[in-house]
Backbone as a ProteinNet text record, in pm:
[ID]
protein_1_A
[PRIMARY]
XXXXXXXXXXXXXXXXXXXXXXXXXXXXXXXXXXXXXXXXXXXXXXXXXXXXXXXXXXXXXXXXXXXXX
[TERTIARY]
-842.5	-765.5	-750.7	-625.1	-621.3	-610.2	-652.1	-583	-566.8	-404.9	-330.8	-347.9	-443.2	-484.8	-527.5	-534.7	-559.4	-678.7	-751.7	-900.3	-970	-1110.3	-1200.8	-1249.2	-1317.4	-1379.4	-1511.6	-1589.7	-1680.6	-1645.9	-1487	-1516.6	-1473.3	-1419	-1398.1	-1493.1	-1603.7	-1716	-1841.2	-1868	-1965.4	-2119.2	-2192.3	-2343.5	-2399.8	-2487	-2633.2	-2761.3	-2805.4	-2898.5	-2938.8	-3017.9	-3057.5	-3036.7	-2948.2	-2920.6	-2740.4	-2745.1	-2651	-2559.8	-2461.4	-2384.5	-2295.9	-2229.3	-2140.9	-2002.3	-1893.3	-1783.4	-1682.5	-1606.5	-1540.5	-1411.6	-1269.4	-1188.1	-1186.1	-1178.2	-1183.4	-1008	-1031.1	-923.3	-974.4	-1002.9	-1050	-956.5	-908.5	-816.4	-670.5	-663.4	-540.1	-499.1	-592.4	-615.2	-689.9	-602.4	-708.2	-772.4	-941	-1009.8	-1092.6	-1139.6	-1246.1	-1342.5	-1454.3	-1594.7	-1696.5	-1796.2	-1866.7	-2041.2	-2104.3	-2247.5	-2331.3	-2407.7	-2536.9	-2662.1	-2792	-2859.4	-2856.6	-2842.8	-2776.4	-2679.7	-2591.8	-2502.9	-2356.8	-2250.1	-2148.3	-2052.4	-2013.1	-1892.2	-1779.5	-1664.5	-1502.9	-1505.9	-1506.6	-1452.4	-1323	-1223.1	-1088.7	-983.9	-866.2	-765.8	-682.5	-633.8	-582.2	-467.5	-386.7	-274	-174.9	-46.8	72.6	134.5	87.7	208.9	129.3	180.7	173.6	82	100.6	65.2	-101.3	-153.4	-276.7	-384	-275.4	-370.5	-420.1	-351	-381.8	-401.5	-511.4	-595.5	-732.2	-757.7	-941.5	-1059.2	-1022.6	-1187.1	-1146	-1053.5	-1096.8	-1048	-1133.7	-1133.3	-1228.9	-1169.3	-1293.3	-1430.7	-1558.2	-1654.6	-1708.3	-1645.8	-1693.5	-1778.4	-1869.2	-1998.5	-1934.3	-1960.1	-1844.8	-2006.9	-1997.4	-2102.6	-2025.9	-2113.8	-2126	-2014.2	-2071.4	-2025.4	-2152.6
4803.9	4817.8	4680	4617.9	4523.7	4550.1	4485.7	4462.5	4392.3	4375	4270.6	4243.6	4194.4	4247.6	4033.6	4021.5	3929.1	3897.8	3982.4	4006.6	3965.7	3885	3809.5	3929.4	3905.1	3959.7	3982.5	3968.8	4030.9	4084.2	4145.5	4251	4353.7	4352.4	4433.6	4520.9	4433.4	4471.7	4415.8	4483.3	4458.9	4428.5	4265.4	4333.6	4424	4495.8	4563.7	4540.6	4552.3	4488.7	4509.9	4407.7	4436.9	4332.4	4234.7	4089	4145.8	4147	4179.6	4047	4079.2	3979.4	4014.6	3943.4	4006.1	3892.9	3981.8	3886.1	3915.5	3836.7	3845.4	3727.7	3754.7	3704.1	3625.2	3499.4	3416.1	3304.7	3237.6	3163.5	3008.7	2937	2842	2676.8	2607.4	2556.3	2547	2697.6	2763.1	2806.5	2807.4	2921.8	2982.9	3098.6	3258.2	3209.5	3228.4	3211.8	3346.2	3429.6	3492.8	3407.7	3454.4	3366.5	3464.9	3418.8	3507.2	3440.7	3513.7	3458.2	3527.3	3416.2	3444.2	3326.1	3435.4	3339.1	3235.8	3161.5	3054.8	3001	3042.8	2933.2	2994.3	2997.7	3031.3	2985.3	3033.2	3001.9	3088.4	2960.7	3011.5	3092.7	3186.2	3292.3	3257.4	3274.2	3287.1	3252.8	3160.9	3120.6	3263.2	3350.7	3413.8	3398.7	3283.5	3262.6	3301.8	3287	3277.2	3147.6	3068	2906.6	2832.9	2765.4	2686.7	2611.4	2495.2	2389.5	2409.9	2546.8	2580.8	2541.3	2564.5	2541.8	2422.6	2368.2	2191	2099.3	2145.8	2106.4	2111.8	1999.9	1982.5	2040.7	2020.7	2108.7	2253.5	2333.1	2444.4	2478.9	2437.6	2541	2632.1	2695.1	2832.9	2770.2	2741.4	2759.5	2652.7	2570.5	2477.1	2552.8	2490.6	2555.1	2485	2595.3	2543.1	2542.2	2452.9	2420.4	2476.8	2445.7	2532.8	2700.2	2756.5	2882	2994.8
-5450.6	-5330.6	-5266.5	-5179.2	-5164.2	-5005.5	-4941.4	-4810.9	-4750.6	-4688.2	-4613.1	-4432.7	-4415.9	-4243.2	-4243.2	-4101.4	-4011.3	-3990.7	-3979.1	-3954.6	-4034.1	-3999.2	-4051.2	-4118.1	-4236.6	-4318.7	-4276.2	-4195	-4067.7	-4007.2	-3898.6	-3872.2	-3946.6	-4046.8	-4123.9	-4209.4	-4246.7	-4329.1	-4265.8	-4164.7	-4069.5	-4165.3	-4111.8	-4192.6	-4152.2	-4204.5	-4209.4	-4162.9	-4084.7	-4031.7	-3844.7	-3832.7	-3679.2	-3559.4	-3684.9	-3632.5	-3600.6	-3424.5	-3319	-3328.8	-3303.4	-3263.4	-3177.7	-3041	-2969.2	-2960.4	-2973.1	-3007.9	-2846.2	-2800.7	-2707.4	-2742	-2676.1	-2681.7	-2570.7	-2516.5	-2434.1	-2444.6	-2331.3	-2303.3	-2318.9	-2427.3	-2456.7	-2416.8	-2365.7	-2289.3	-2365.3	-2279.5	-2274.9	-2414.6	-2482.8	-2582.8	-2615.4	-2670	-2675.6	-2820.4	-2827.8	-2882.2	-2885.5	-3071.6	-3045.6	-3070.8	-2978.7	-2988	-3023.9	-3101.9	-3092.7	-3066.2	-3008.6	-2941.4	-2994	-3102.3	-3159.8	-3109.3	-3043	-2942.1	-2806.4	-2817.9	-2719.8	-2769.6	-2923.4	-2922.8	-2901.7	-2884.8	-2868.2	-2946.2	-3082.2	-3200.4	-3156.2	-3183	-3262.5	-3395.9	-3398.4	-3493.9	-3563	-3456.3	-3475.3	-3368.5	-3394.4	-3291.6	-3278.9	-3184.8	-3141.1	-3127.2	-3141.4	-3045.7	-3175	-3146.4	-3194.1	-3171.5	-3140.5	-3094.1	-3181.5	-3302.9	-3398.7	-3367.1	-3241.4	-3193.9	-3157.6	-3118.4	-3079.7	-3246.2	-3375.5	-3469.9	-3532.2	-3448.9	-3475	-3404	-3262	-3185.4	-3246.7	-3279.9	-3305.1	-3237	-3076.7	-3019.4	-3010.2	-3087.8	-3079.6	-3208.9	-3335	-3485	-3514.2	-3584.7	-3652.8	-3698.6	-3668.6	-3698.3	-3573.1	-3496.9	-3382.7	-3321	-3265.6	-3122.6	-2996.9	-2925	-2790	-2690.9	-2611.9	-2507.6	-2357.8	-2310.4	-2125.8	-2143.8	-2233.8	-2226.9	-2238.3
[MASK]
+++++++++++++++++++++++++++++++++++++++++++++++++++++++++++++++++++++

């Protein structure tokens, strides 16, 4: 089976386990960013946006740790 979806392959196929993670969509400067917060640290998941230009800004790519969040 193949499937054609957007979605990170974590939430799709959630792990197993007891290790929580909580994901939220945020407005990262002036882009929508999912983040997701494991412990104290706070990761980019995924750029949200639709405007080209958001994907080729450096401080906000998929796997960066974002501080004072």
């Amino acid at each position: 089976m193949i499937w054609y979806t957007m979605q990170p392959y974590e939430l799709m196929f959630p792990q197993e386990g007891n290790e929580t993670t909580l994901q939220n969509v945020i407005l990262y400067n002036d882009v929508p960013v999912l983040v997701e917060r494991v412990g104290d640290e706070t990761r980019i998941v995924q750029i949200m946006s639709t405007d080209p230009s958001h994907y080729l800004l450096e401080d906000c790519q998929p796997g960066m740790t974002l501080r004072n969040f």
